[in-house]
Amino acid sequence: MHTKILASPSSSTVQAEISSLSSTRIPLIDILRGYALLGIFLVRMVEVYSGWTTGKASTLPTAHTDMLLHQLVAFFAIGKFRALFSLLFGLSFYLQLQKFEQKDLFFTQNFLKRLGVLFLFGLAHTYLLWSGDILRWYAFAGLILIPLYKLPTRALFFVGAVLVVVPNIAEDLYHQLSVHTPSANPDEALAVYTLTSTHSYWEMLKANFIIVNAEWMNLVANLCHVLVITGYFLLGVWVGRLQLFIPGQWKKQYLEHKKEIFKLAIVLFSAAIIAGIITVGALVYSGVSIKSLFAQDGLFRVILFHSKTPFIVLSHIVGVYVLLQIPFLQKQLSVLAYAGRMTLTNYIMQSMFGILIFYGIGLGLWGTVGPTYCIPLTLGLFLLQVWGSKLYLSYFKSGPLEYIWRILLR
């Protein structure tokens, strides 16, 4: 440790080493990043920007197909692609850690700087474009990750498995048992209306500030959200420890560690069952009727939703890998890597697409388009992003926001 300090290289040398580390990429991870970006974009367009709700579904001519497609999006996409993206973040953390250790560089200091820059991007995105930004929460979760990533491999996946299930259920339990039911905030409700209907960006900006500042005050939800993200980060580090994403050795490593993967599934399932039993017991003890637990928004449905998410995330990863073994599909799916290499730029750009298409400052289609039209629209826009990323990367090494990121890290 003292040797590192005494023999520390110049800042320019360290920066050159760090840049060389960042340039090494694993194609499968970039493909999965691109795939996760597509899923996140799909959910944001259908659930957030379009303004479509199940309550308004009957007013549109595409009502039946809208409901069916929404159920599919809810089952396969909502919450799953964010989780996949978080797992990939944890995996990238581990891969960077390994490379820094090989180069004898100070990883924690550099990672903290990265988290700071990530938080700044998140704040800008949150206040200027979209209140649902996830980057700021990644920065907080990254702080928790630092003291936990050195856990033994088994402890990593156990703690990660518990965190991806239990905090969400605990949050719902908190709201179910809460004596004080939060009253509707008229200012926030007006802000949501202004956000989607105004033709002035300045008015939209002010409305967004009101919404975001109200969200900051929801401490329980924010804490649970950060803990769940941390859980997926830890599972990403665990996957890295198993060396599952070494190019050309995925199948071999999977076969060697399938017992550990099976154990992970058992732990996830067990954590969900235990949390469910405790939750239901607490609710029944407090006087909540069993019948209400099975209602549409009842806790049993909530538990089922949060419990199945990790399994569906794993199925997405395995599904992409299996499809990549088919020569024809391998060529088609590999283009997702271009979008994956410009993750930050494309993520922010998707917010701009949603605002310009559905909000009042753009085309103003809020509430007029259901999933039937929203899904193909999203697919078309994402293909445009893939093509644009490929074209841009043929001239430059990284995306525009990724370039700014690198400048801020110097």
mmCIF file of C-alpha atoms in Angstrom:
data_model
loop_
_atom_site.group_PDB
_atom_site.id
_atom_site.type_symbol
_atom_site.label_atom_id
_atom_site.label_comp_id
_atom_site.label_asym_id
_atom_site.label_seq_id
_atom_site.Cartn_x
_atom_site.Cartn_y
_atom_site.Cartn_z
ATOM 1 C CA MET A 1 0.000 0.000 0.000
ATOM 2 C CA HIS A 2 2.784 2.444 0.923
ATOM 3 C CA THR A 3 4.696 1.412 -2.173
ATOM 4 C CA LYS A 4 1.814 2.538 -4.339
ATOM 5 C CA ILE A 5 1.854 5.982 -2.767
ATOM 6 C CA LEU A 6 5.630 6.456 -2.995
ATOM 7 C CA ALA A 7 5.840 5.181 -6.545
ATOM 8 C CA SER A 8 2.664 6.771 -7.855
ATOM 9 C CA PRO A 9 2.883 7.647 -11.541
ATOM 10 C CA SER A 10 2.164 11.067 -12.962
ATOM 11 C CA SER A 11 -1.484 12.046 -13.458
ATOM 12 C CA SER A 12 -1.101 11.985 -17.243
ATOM 13 C CA THR A 13 0.273 8.447 -17.122
ATOM 14 C CA VAL A 14 -2.547 7.283 -14.859
ATOM 15 C CA GLN A 15 -5.137 8.897 -17.135
ATOM 16 C CA ALA A 16 -3.630 7.152 -20.158
ATOM 17 C CA GLU A 17 -3.818 3.831 -18.330
ATOM 18 C CA ILE A 18 -7.436 4.469 -17.333
ATOM 19 C CA SER A 19 -8.403 5.390 -20.904
ATOM 20 C CA SER A 20 -6.848 2.202 -22.218
ATOM 21 C CA LEU A 21 -8.837 0.187 -19.688
ATOM 22 C CA SER A 22 -12.106 1.792 -20.745
ATOM 23 C CA SER A 23 -11.497 0.958 -24.402
ATOM 24 C CA THR A 24 -11.557 -2.806 -23.834
ATOM 25 C CA ARG A 25 -15.074 -4.078 -24.497
ATOM 26 C CA ILE A 26 -16.845 -7.434 -24.390
ATOM 27 C CA PRO A 27 -19.306 -7.762 -27.327
ATOM 28 C CA LEU A 28 -21.906 -9.826 -25.432
ATOM 29 C CA ILE A 29 -22.142 -7.183 -22.699
ATOM 30 C CA ASP A 30 -22.575 -4.397 -25.273
ATOM 31 C CA ILE A 31 -25.311 -6.432 -26.979
ATOM 32 C CA LEU A 32 -27.088 -6.933 -23.651
ATOM 33 C CA ARG A 33 -26.749 -3.210 -22.908
ATOM 34 C CA GLY A 34 -28.366 -2.414 -26.234
ATOM 35 C CA TYR A 35 -31.106 -4.949 -25.540
ATOM 36 C CA ALA A 36 -31.708 -3.433 -22.093
ATOM 37 C CA LEU A 37 -31.883 0.047 -23.644
ATOM 38 C CA LEU A 38 -34.585 -1.162 -26.036
ATOM 39 C CA GLY A 39 -36.624 -2.604 -23.170
ATOM 40 C CA ILE A 40 -36.263 0.520 -21.031
ATOM 41 C CA PHE A 41 -37.280 2.695 -23.981
ATOM 42 C CA LEU A 42 -40.335 0.515 -24.625
ATOM 43 C CA VAL A 43 -41.516 0.758 -21.020
ATOM 44 C CA ARG A 44 -40.950 4.513 -20.860
ATOM 45 C CA MET A 45 -42.877 5.141 -24.068
ATOM 46 C CA VAL A 46 -45.825 2.901 -23.139
ATOM 47 C CA GLU A 47 -46.026 3.613 -19.404
ATOM 48 C CA VAL A 48 -44.746 7.173 -19.053
ATOM 49 C CA TYR A 49 -44.705 9.355 -22.130
ATOM 50 C CA SER A 50 -47.782 8.157 -24.032
ATOM 51 C CA GLY A 51 -50.175 9.029 -21.199
ATOM 52 C CA TRP A 52 -52.097 5.815 -21.898
ATOM 53 C CA THR A 53 -53.754 4.129 -18.911
ATOM 54 C CA THR A 54 -55.989 1.091 -18.538
ATOM 55 C CA GLY A 55 -58.735 3.453 -17.372
ATOM 56 C CA LYS A 56 -58.630 5.340 -20.684
ATOM 57 C CA ALA A 57 -58.203 2.230 -22.825
ATOM 58 C CA SER A 58 -61.877 1.922 -23.796
ATOM 59 C CA THR A 59 -61.867 5.387 -25.380
ATOM 60 C CA LEU A 60 -59.461 4.301 -28.138
ATOM 61 C CA PRO A 61 -60.360 2.173 -31.189
ATOM 62 C CA THR A 62 -57.434 -0.140 -30.411
ATOM 63 C CA ALA A 63 -58.735 -0.923 -26.900
ATOM 64 C CA HIS A 64 -58.587 -4.744 -27.088
ATOM 65 C CA THR A 65 -55.106 -5.004 -28.576
ATOM 66 C CA ASP A 66 -53.914 -2.216 -26.264
ATOM 67 C CA MET A 67 -54.931 -4.206 -23.186
ATOM 68 C CA LEU A 68 -53.356 -7.421 -24.466
ATOM 69 C CA LEU A 69 -50.077 -5.759 -25.421
ATOM 70 C CA HIS A 70 -49.963 -3.894 -22.129
ATOM 71 C CA GLN A 71 -50.235 -7.177 -20.225
ATOM 72 C CA LEU A 72 -47.292 -8.545 -22.214
ATOM 73 C CA VAL A 73 -45.235 -5.417 -21.570
ATOM 74 C CA ALA A 74 -46.104 -5.574 -17.867
ATOM 75 C CA PHE A 75 -45.058 -9.218 -17.564
ATOM 76 C CA PHE A 76 -41.896 -9.214 -19.664
ATOM 77 C CA ALA A 77 -40.636 -5.635 -19.507
ATOM 78 C CA ILE A 78 -41.772 -3.413 -16.634
ATOM 79 C CA GLY A 79 -39.065 -3.479 -13.977
ATOM 80 C CA LYS A 80 -37.134 -6.216 -15.798
ATOM 81 C CA PHE A 81 -34.986 -4.189 -18.172
ATOM 82 C CA ARG A 82 -34.036 -1.683 -15.486
ATOM 83 C CA ALA A 83 -32.990 -4.665 -13.394
ATOM 84 C CA LEU A 84 -30.984 -6.099 -16.304
ATOM 85 C CA PHE A 85 -29.301 -2.746 -16.832
ATOM 86 C CA SER A 86 -28.416 -2.576 -13.134
ATOM 87 C CA LEU A 87 -26.948 -6.081 -13.197
ATOM 88 C CA LEU A 88 -24.799 -5.113 -16.190
ATOM 89 C CA PHE A 89 -23.598 -2.048 -14.260
ATOM 90 C CA GLY A 90 -22.442 -4.316 -11.441
ATOM 91 C CA LEU A 91 -20.733 -6.612 -13.928
ATOM 92 C CA SER A 92 -18.947 -3.652 -15.534
ATOM 93 C CA PHE A 93 -17.873 -2.514 -12.066
ATOM 94 C CA TYR A 94 -16.245 -5.898 -11.464
ATOM 95 C CA LEU A 95 -14.519 -5.972 -14.868
ATOM 96 C CA GLN A 96 -13.113 -2.473 -14.343
ATOM 97 C CA LEU A 97 -11.974 -3.448 -10.864
ATOM 98 C CA GLN A 98 -10.065 -6.417 -12.255
ATOM 99 C CA LYS A 99 -8.330 -4.305 -14.874
ATOM 100 C CA PHE A 100 -7.385 -1.605 -12.375
ATOM 101 C CA GLU A 101 -5.894 -4.200 -10.031
ATOM 102 C CA GLN A 102 -3.856 -5.643 -12.898
ATOM 103 C CA LYS A 103 -2.502 -2.157 -13.666
ATOM 104 C CA ASP A 104 -1.920 -1.419 -9.957
ATOM 105 C CA LEU A 105 -4.112 1.696 -10.114
ATOM 106 C CA PHE A 106 -6.329 3.259 -7.447
ATOM 107 C CA PHE A 107 -9.804 1.957 -8.280
ATOM 108 C CA THR A 108 -11.942 3.291 -5.419
ATOM 109 C CA GLN A 109 -10.810 6.884 -5.941
ATOM 110 C CA ASN A 110 -11.522 6.673 -9.668
ATOM 111 C CA PHE A 111 -14.876 4.940 -9.118
ATOM 112 C CA LEU A 112 -15.988 7.643 -6.676
ATOM 113 C CA LYS A 113 -15.157 10.232 -9.313
ATOM 114 C CA ARG A 114 -17.219 8.279 -11.846
ATOM 115 C CA LEU A 115 -20.141 8.173 -9.414
ATOM 116 C CA GLY A 116 -19.876 11.941 -8.980
ATOM 117 C CA VAL A 117 -20.025 12.525 -12.733
ATOM 118 C CA LEU A 118 -22.873 10.011 -13.028
ATOM 119 C CA PHE A 119 -24.799 11.904 -10.353
ATOM 120 C CA LEU A 120 -24.311 15.189 -12.216
ATOM 121 C CA PHE A 121 -25.631 13.649 -15.440
ATOM 122 C CA GLY A 122 -28.530 12.197 -13.466
ATOM 123 C CA LEU A 123 -29.426 15.543 -11.897
ATOM 124 C CA ALA A 124 -29.315 17.299 -15.259
ATOM 125 C CA HIS A 125 -31.471 14.609 -16.852
ATOM 126 C CA THR A 126 -33.890 14.604 -13.903
ATOM 127 C CA TYR A 127 -34.533 18.333 -13.745
ATOM 128 C CA LEU A 128 -34.213 19.247 -17.415
ATOM 129 C CA LEU A 129 -36.010 16.313 -19.050
ATOM 130 C CA TRP A 130 -37.442 13.427 -17.029
ATOM 131 C CA SER A 131 -38.181 13.045 -13.321
ATOM 132 C CA GLY A 132 -37.934 9.240 -13.544
ATOM 133 C CA ASP A 133 -34.188 9.238 -14.251
ATOM 134 C CA ILE A 134 -32.271 6.274 -12.795
ATOM 135 C CA LEU A 135 -28.693 7.592 -13.063
ATOM 136 C CA ARG A 136 -28.817 9.569 -9.805
ATOM 137 C CA TRP A 137 -29.957 6.461 -7.925
ATOM 138 C CA TYR A 138 -27.116 4.492 -9.501
ATOM 139 C CA ALA A 139 -24.715 6.977 -7.930
ATOM 140 C CA PHE A 140 -26.178 6.378 -4.458
ATOM 141 C CA ALA A 141 -26.245 2.604 -4.946
ATOM 142 C CA GLY A 142 -22.637 2.738 -6.115
ATOM 143 C CA LEU A 143 -21.633 4.198 -2.754
ATOM 144 C CA ILE A 144 -23.188 1.191 -1.005
ATOM 145 C CA LEU A 145 -21.515 -1.163 -3.471
ATOM 146 C CA ILE A 146 -17.989 -0.020 -2.570
ATOM 147 C CA PRO A 147 -17.859 -1.573 0.932
ATOM 148 C CA LEU A 148 -19.811 -4.680 -0.150
ATOM 149 C CA TYR A 149 -18.074 -5.836 -3.321
ATOM 150 C CA LYS A 150 -15.323 -7.607 -1.360
ATOM 151 C CA LEU A 151 -17.813 -10.010 0.226
ATOM 152 C CA PRO A 152 -17.152 -13.729 -0.402
ATOM 153 C CA THR A 153 -18.738 -14.999 -3.612
ATOM 154 C CA ARG A 154 -21.518 -16.912 -1.862
ATOM 155 C CA ALA A 155 -22.318 -13.952 0.366
ATOM 156 C CA LEU A 156 -22.450 -11.699 -2.703
ATOM 157 C CA PHE A 157 -25.255 -13.610 -4.355
ATOM 158 C CA PHE A 158 -27.101 -14.227 -1.086
ATOM 159 C CA VAL A 159 -27.111 -10.536 -0.108
ATOM 160 C CA GLY A 160 -27.848 -9.526 -3.706
ATOM 161 C CA ALA A 161 -30.735 -11.993 -3.988
ATOM 162 C CA VAL A 162 -32.302 -10.734 -0.773
ATOM 163 C CA LEU A 163 -31.934 -7.077 -1.759
ATOM 164 C CA VAL A 164 -33.584 -7.465 -5.172
ATOM 165 C CA VAL A 165 -36.754 -8.867 -3.590
ATOM 166 C CA VAL A 166 -37.218 -7.810 0.031
ATOM 167 C CA PRO A 167 -36.973 -3.950 -0.092
ATOM 168 C CA ASN A 168 -39.780 -3.640 -2.653
ATOM 169 C CA ILE A 169 -42.051 -5.881 -0.599
ATOM 170 C CA ALA A 170 -41.055 -4.009 2.565
ATOM 171 C CA GLU A 171 -41.997 -0.722 0.906
ATOM 172 C CA ASP A 172 -45.446 -2.047 0.030
ATOM 173 C CA LEU A 173 -45.834 -3.385 3.567
ATOM 174 C CA TYR A 174 -44.917 0.050 4.921
ATOM 175 C CA HIS A 175 -47.579 1.744 2.807
ATOM 176 C CA GLN A 176 -50.193 -0.897 3.670
ATOM 177 C CA LEU A 177 -49.584 -0.507 7.412
ATOM 178 C CA SER A 178 -49.013 3.239 7.366
ATOM 179 C CA VAL A 179 -51.424 5.050 9.668
ATOM 180 C CA HIS A 180 -51.097 8.271 7.703
ATOM 181 C CA THR A 181 -52.346 7.968 4.153
ATOM 182 C CA PRO A 182 -50.598 10.624 2.066
ATOM 183 C CA SER A 183 -53.073 13.137 0.705
ATOM 184 C CA ALA A 184 -53.004 14.191 -2.904
ATOM 185 C CA ASN A 185 -50.735 17.148 -3.543
ATOM 186 C CA PRO A 186 -52.691 19.629 -5.699
ATOM 187 C CA ASP A 187 -49.490 21.417 -6.730
ATOM 188 C CA GLU A 188 -47.961 18.145 -7.914
ATOM 189 C CA ALA A 189 -51.142 17.133 -9.769
ATOM 190 C CA LEU A 190 -51.221 20.510 -11.522
ATOM 191 C CA ALA A 191 -47.515 20.141 -12.316
ATOM 192 C CA VAL A 192 -48.132 16.796 -14.039
ATOM 193 C CA TYR A 193 -50.869 18.365 -16.157
ATOM 194 C CA THR A 194 -48.665 21.355 -17.016
ATOM 195 C CA LEU A 195 -45.703 19.095 -17.786
ATOM 196 C CA THR A 196 -47.584 17.187 -20.480
ATOM 197 C CA SER A 197 -49.762 19.954 -21.924
ATOM 198 C CA THR A 198 -47.790 23.206 -21.938
ATOM 199 C CA HIS A 199 -46.258 24.521 -25.155
ATOM 200 C CA SER A 200 -43.534 26.334 -23.207
ATOM 201 C CA TYR A 201 -40.331 24.538 -22.242
ATOM 202 C CA TRP A 202 -39.857 26.994 -19.374
ATOM 203 C CA GLU A 203 -43.274 26.071 -17.943
ATOM 204 C CA MET A 204 -42.465 22.388 -18.448
ATOM 205 C CA LEU A 205 -39.185 22.908 -16.616
ATOM 206 C CA LYS A 206 -40.907 24.559 -13.628
ATOM 207 C CA ALA A 207 -43.491 21.775 -13.483
ATOM 208 C CA ASN A 208 -40.756 19.153 -13.577
ATOM 209 C CA PHE A 209 -38.973 20.865 -10.671
ATOM 210 C CA ILE A 210 -42.126 20.573 -8.539
ATOM 211 C CA ILE A 211 -42.509 16.871 -9.365
ATOM 212 C CA VAL A 212 -38.848 16.030 -8.742
ATOM 213 C CA ASN A 213 -38.668 17.940 -5.457
ATOM 214 C CA ALA A 214 -41.770 16.082 -4.235
ATOM 215 C CA GLU A 215 -40.162 12.766 -5.189
ATOM 216 C CA TRP A 216 -37.028 13.564 -3.172
ATOM 217 C CA MET A 217 -39.213 13.696 -0.048
ATOM 218 C CA ASN A 218 -40.427 10.109 -0.468
ATOM 219 C CA LEU A 219 -37.576 8.742 1.645
ATOM 220 C CA VAL A 220 -38.866 5.192 2.158
ATOM 221 C CA ALA A 221 -39.485 4.604 -1.547
ATOM 222 C CA ASN A 222 -36.126 6.117 -2.489
ATOM 223 C CA LEU A 223 -34.220 4.015 0.050
ATOM 224 C CA CYS A 224 -35.923 0.810 -1.102
ATOM 225 C CA HIS A 225 -35.244 1.719 -4.723
ATOM 226 C CA VAL A 226 -31.538 2.251 -4.032
ATOM 227 C CA LEU A 227 -31.285 -1.026 -2.087
ATOM 228 C CA VAL A 228 -32.869 -2.989 -4.948
ATOM 229 C CA ILE A 229 -30.424 -1.424 -7.413
ATOM 230 C CA THR A 230 -27.579 -2.307 -5.045
ATOM 231 C CA GLY A 231 -28.828 -5.896 -5.022
ATOM 232 C CA TYR A 232 -28.583 -6.129 -8.799
ATOM 233 C CA PHE A 233 -25.155 -4.482 -8.672
ATOM 234 C CA LEU A 234 -24.012 -7.228 -6.287
ATOM 235 C CA LEU A 235 -25.450 -9.932 -8.541
ATOM 236 C CA GLY A 236 -23.544 -8.340 -11.418
ATOM 237 C CA VAL A 237 -20.319 -8.549 -9.405
ATOM 238 C CA TRP A 238 -21.193 -12.163 -8.554
ATOM 239 C CA VAL A 239 -21.637 -12.973 -12.255
ATOM 240 C CA GLY A 240 -18.249 -11.370 -12.878
ATOM 241 C CA ARG A 241 -16.652 -13.488 -10.155
ATOM 242 C CA LEU A 242 -17.953 -16.623 -11.897
ATOM 243 C CA GLN A 243 -16.286 -15.445 -15.141
ATOM 244 C CA LEU A 244 -19.509 -16.101 -17.046
ATOM 245 C CA PHE A 245 -18.878 -13.388 -19.640
ATOM 246 C CA ILE A 246 -15.376 -14.263 -20.787
ATOM 247 C CA PRO A 247 -15.530 -14.116 -24.612
ATOM 248 C CA GLY A 248 -15.765 -17.589 -26.127
ATOM 249 C CA GLN A 249 -16.082 -19.318 -22.747
ATOM 250 C CA TRP A 250 -19.677 -18.482 -21.733
ATOM 251 C CA LYS A 251 -21.023 -21.991 -22.241
ATOM 252 C CA LYS A 252 -18.077 -23.623 -20.477
ATOM 253 C CA GLN A 253 -18.323 -21.282 -17.485
ATOM 254 C CA TYR A 254 -22.095 -21.710 -17.324
ATOM 255 C CA LEU A 255 -21.805 -25.494 -17.172
ATOM 256 C CA GLU A 256 -19.156 -25.224 -14.459
ATOM 257 C CA HIS A 257 -21.285 -22.901 -12.335
ATOM 258 C CA LYS A 258 -24.820 -24.079 -13.074
ATOM 259 C CA LYS A 259 -25.123 -25.324 -9.478
ATOM 260 C CA GLU A 260 -24.401 -21.809 -8.183
ATOM 261 C CA ILE A 261 -26.930 -20.360 -10.615
ATOM 262 C CA PHE A 262 -29.517 -22.901 -9.462
ATOM 263 C CA LYS A 263 -28.751 -21.966 -5.845
ATOM 264 C CA LEU A 264 -29.332 -18.319 -6.731
ATOM 265 C CA ALA A 265 -32.770 -19.205 -8.080
ATOM 266 C CA ILE A 266 -33.554 -21.109 -4.860
ATOM 267 C CA VAL A 267 -32.415 -18.182 -2.696
ATOM 268 C CA LEU A 268 -34.496 -15.722 -4.734
ATOM 269 C CA PHE A 269 -37.561 -17.917 -4.420
ATOM 270 C CA SER A 270 -36.999 -18.562 -0.697
ATOM 271 C CA ALA A 271 -36.468 -14.868 0.050
ATOM 272 C CA ALA A 272 -39.717 -14.057 -1.728
ATOM 273 C CA ILE A 273 -41.658 -16.755 0.151
ATOM 274 C CA ILE A 274 -40.262 -15.763 3.562
ATOM 275 C CA ALA A 275 -40.874 -12.071 2.911
ATOM 276 C CA GLY A 276 -44.380 -12.923 1.724
ATOM 277 C CA ILE A 277 -45.204 -14.953 4.843
ATOM 278 C CA ILE A 278 -43.909 -12.226 7.167
ATOM 279 C CA THR A 279 -45.750 -9.537 5.223
ATOM 280 C CA VAL A 280 -49.076 -11.353 5.088
ATOM 281 C CA GLY A 281 -48.790 -12.311 8.756
ATOM 282 C CA ALA A 282 -48.149 -8.708 9.739
ATOM 283 C CA LEU A 283 -51.091 -7.472 7.692
ATOM 284 C CA VAL A 284 -53.509 -10.071 9.052
ATOM 285 C CA TYR A 285 -52.322 -9.330 12.598
ATOM 286 C CA SER A 286 -52.971 -5.630 12.012
ATOM 287 C CA GLY A 287 -56.548 -6.347 10.920
ATOM 288 C CA VAL A 288 -56.257 -6.393 7.115
ATOM 289 C CA SER A 289 -58.666 -8.922 5.580
ATOM 290 C CA ILE A 290 -57.342 -11.903 3.636
ATOM 291 C CA LYS A 291 -59.722 -11.076 0.777
ATOM 292 C CA SER A 292 -58.152 -7.668 0.231
ATOM 293 C CA LEU A 293 -54.720 -9.268 -0.173
ATOM 294 C CA PHE A 294 -55.932 -11.009 -3.328
ATOM 295 C CA ALA A 295 -57.427 -7.845 -4.838
ATOM 296 C CA GLN A 296 -56.013 -6.281 -7.996
ATOM 297 C CA ASP A 297 -53.601 -4.146 -5.965
ATOM 298 C CA GLY A 298 -53.415 -6.646 -3.119
ATOM 299 C CA LEU A 299 -50.126 -7.628 -1.573
ATOM 300 C CA PHE A 300 -50.108 -11.165 -2.960
ATOM 301 C CA ARG A 301 -50.006 -9.712 -6.461
ATOM 302 C CA VAL A 302 -47.306 -7.267 -5.413
ATOM 303 C CA ILE A 303 -45.200 -10.078 -3.931
ATOM 304 C CA LEU A 304 -45.654 -12.155 -7.086
ATOM 305 C CA PHE A 305 -44.582 -9.207 -9.247
ATOM 306 C CA HIS A 306 -41.394 -8.498 -7.293
ATOM 307 C CA SER A 307 -40.546 -12.185 -6.884
ATOM 308 C CA LYS A 308 -40.757 -13.088 -10.541
ATOM 309 C CA THR A 309 -38.686 -10.123 -11.761
ATOM 310 C CA PRO A 310 -35.218 -11.669 -11.100
ATOM 311 C CA PHE A 311 -36.243 -14.889 -12.850
ATOM 312 C CA ILE A 312 -37.455 -13.008 -15.930
ATOM 313 C CA VAL A 313 -34.228 -10.973 -15.964
ATOM 314 C CA LEU A 314 -32.218 -14.217 -16.003
ATOM 315 C CA SER A 315 -34.454 -15.574 -18.769
ATOM 316 C CA HIS A 316 -33.774 -12.450 -20.860
ATOM 317 C CA ILE A 317 -30.012 -12.964 -20.504
ATOM 318 C CA VAL A 318 -30.171 -16.669 -21.330
ATOM 319 C CA GLY A 319 -32.592 -15.996 -24.196
ATOM 320 C CA VAL A 320 -30.289 -13.452 -25.832
ATOM 321 C CA TYR A 321 -27.339 -15.819 -25.475
ATOM 322 C CA VAL A 322 -29.258 -18.723 -27.037
ATOM 323 C CA LEU A 323 -30.401 -16.572 -29.966
ATOM 324 C CA LEU A 324 -26.814 -15.453 -30.530
ATOM 325 C CA GLN A 325 -25.866 -19.085 -31.172
ATOM 326 C CA ILE A 326 -28.009 -19.049 -34.342
ATOM 327 C CA PRO A 327 -25.782 -17.683 -37.158
ATOM 328 C CA PHE A 328 -28.485 -15.641 -38.906
ATOM 329 C CA LEU A 329 -29.813 -14.103 -35.679
ATOM 330 C CA GLN A 330 -26.293 -13.524 -34.395
ATOM 331 C CA LYS A 331 -25.669 -11.124 -37.253
ATOM 332 C CA GLN A 332 -28.964 -9.317 -36.671
ATOM 333 C CA LEU A 333 -28.689 -9.055 -32.881
ATOM 334 C CA SER A 334 -25.048 -7.999 -32.924
ATOM 335 C CA VAL A 335 -26.072 -4.540 -34.148
ATOM 336 C CA LEU A 336 -27.488 -3.916 -30.662
ATOM 337 C CA ALA A 337 -23.875 -3.520 -29.540
ATOM 338 C CA TYR A 338 -23.674 -0.157 -31.345
ATOM 339 C CA ALA A 339 -26.466 1.229 -29.159
ATOM 340 C CA GLY A 340 -24.872 -0.445 -26.131
ATOM 341 C CA ARG A 341 -21.600 1.379 -26.741
ATOM 342 C CA MET A 342 -23.448 4.720 -26.606
ATOM 343 C CA THR A 343 -25.651 3.882 -23.633
ATOM 344 C CA LEU A 344 -25.638 7.304 -21.971
ATOM 345 C CA THR A 345 -26.274 9.239 -25.179
ATOM 346 C CA ASN A 346 -29.089 6.943 -26.290
ATOM 347 C CA TYR A 347 -30.711 6.882 -22.842
ATOM 348 C CA ILE A 348 -30.915 10.687 -22.709
ATOM 349 C CA MET A 349 -32.002 10.842 -26.355
ATOM 350 C CA GLN A 350 -34.940 8.542 -25.586
ATOM 351 C CA SER A 351 -36.248 11.128 -23.118
ATOM 352 C CA MET A 352 -36.106 13.747 -25.850
ATOM 353 C CA PHE A 353 -38.012 11.458 -28.233
ATOM 354 C CA GLY A 354 -40.765 10.903 -25.662
ATOM 355 C CA ILE A 355 -41.137 14.593 -24.863
ATOM 356 C CA LEU A 356 -41.136 15.757 -28.484
ATOM 357 C CA ILE A 357 -43.707 13.164 -29.558
ATOM 358 C CA PHE A 358 -46.161 13.136 -26.658
ATOM 359 C CA TYR A 359 -45.826 16.368 -24.641
ATOM 360 C CA GLY A 360 -47.365 19.726 -25.457
ATOM 361 C CA ILE A 361 -44.075 21.310 -26.515
ATOM 362 C CA GLY A 362 -43.894 18.681 -29.272
ATOM 363 C CA LEU A 363 -46.606 16.859 -31.220
ATOM 364 C CA GLY A 364 -48.906 16.670 -28.191
ATOM 365 C CA LEU A 365 -50.021 13.045 -28.627
ATOM 366 C CA TRP A 366 -50.377 12.519 -24.860
ATOM 367 C CA GLY A 367 -53.278 10.159 -24.098
ATOM 368 C CA THR A 368 -54.170 9.562 -27.753
ATOM 369 C CA VAL A 369 -51.929 6.583 -28.554
ATOM 370 C CA GLY A 370 -52.058 3.145 -26.932
ATOM 371 C CA PRO A 371 -49.525 0.287 -26.947
ATOM 372 C CA THR A 372 -50.802 -0.919 -30.342
ATOM 373 C CA TYR A 373 -49.173 2.060 -32.045
ATOM 374 C CA CYS A 374 -46.690 2.985 -29.339
ATOM 375 C CA ILE A 375 -44.750 -0.304 -29.531
ATOM 376 C CA PRO A 376 -43.979 -0.219 -33.289
ATOM 377 C CA LEU A 377 -43.182 3.501 -32.962
ATOM 378 C CA THR A 378 -40.668 2.693 -30.224
ATOM 379 C CA LEU A 379 -39.109 -0.119 -32.254
ATOM 380 C CA GLY A 380 -38.729 2.201 -35.236
ATOM 381 C CA LEU A 381 -37.108 4.935 -33.158
ATOM 382 C CA PHE A 382 -34.749 2.443 -31.545
ATOM 383 C CA LEU A 383 -33.684 1.105 -34.940
ATOM 384 C CA LEU A 384 -32.944 4.719 -35.833
ATOM 385 C CA GLN A 385 -30.789 4.961 -32.700
ATOM 386 C CA VAL A 386 -28.927 1.766 -33.622
ATOM 387 C CA TRP A 387 -28.275 3.043 -37.135
ATOM 388 C CA GLY A 388 -27.235 6.466 -35.824
ATOM 389 C CA SER A 389 -24.916 4.881 -33.248
ATOM 390 C CA LYS A 390 -23.285 2.709 -35.902
ATOM 391 C CA LEU A 391 -22.767 5.709 -38.169
ATOM 392 C CA TYR A 392 -21.414 7.889 -35.351
ATOM 393 C CA LEU A 393 -19.019 5.205 -34.098
ATOM 394 C CA SER A 394 -17.627 4.794 -37.602
ATOM 395 C CA TYR A 395 -16.157 8.300 -37.167
ATOM 396 C CA PHE A 396 -15.627 8.576 -33.412
ATOM 397 C CA LYS A 397 -14.525 6.231 -30.639
ATOM 398 C CA SER A 398 -17.427 7.047 -28.308
ATOM 399 C CA GLY A 399 -20.774 8.830 -28.234
ATOM 400 C CA PRO A 400 -21.050 12.609 -27.638
ATOM 401 C CA LEU A 401 -22.164 12.348 -24.000
ATOM 402 C CA GLU A 402 -19.664 9.562 -23.400
ATOM 403 C CA TYR A 403 -16.980 11.942 -24.698
ATOM 404 C CA ILE A 404 -18.108 14.647 -22.254
ATOM 405 C CA TRP A 405 -18.063 11.975 -19.546
ATOM 406 C CA ARG A 406 -14.415 11.205 -20.300
ATOM 407 C CA ILE A 407 -13.497 14.900 -20.238
ATOM 408 C CA LEU A 408 -15.118 15.342 -16.810
ATOM 409 C CA LEU A 409 -13.181 12.348 -15.486
ATOM 410 C CA ARG A 410 -9.809 13.875 -16.356
#
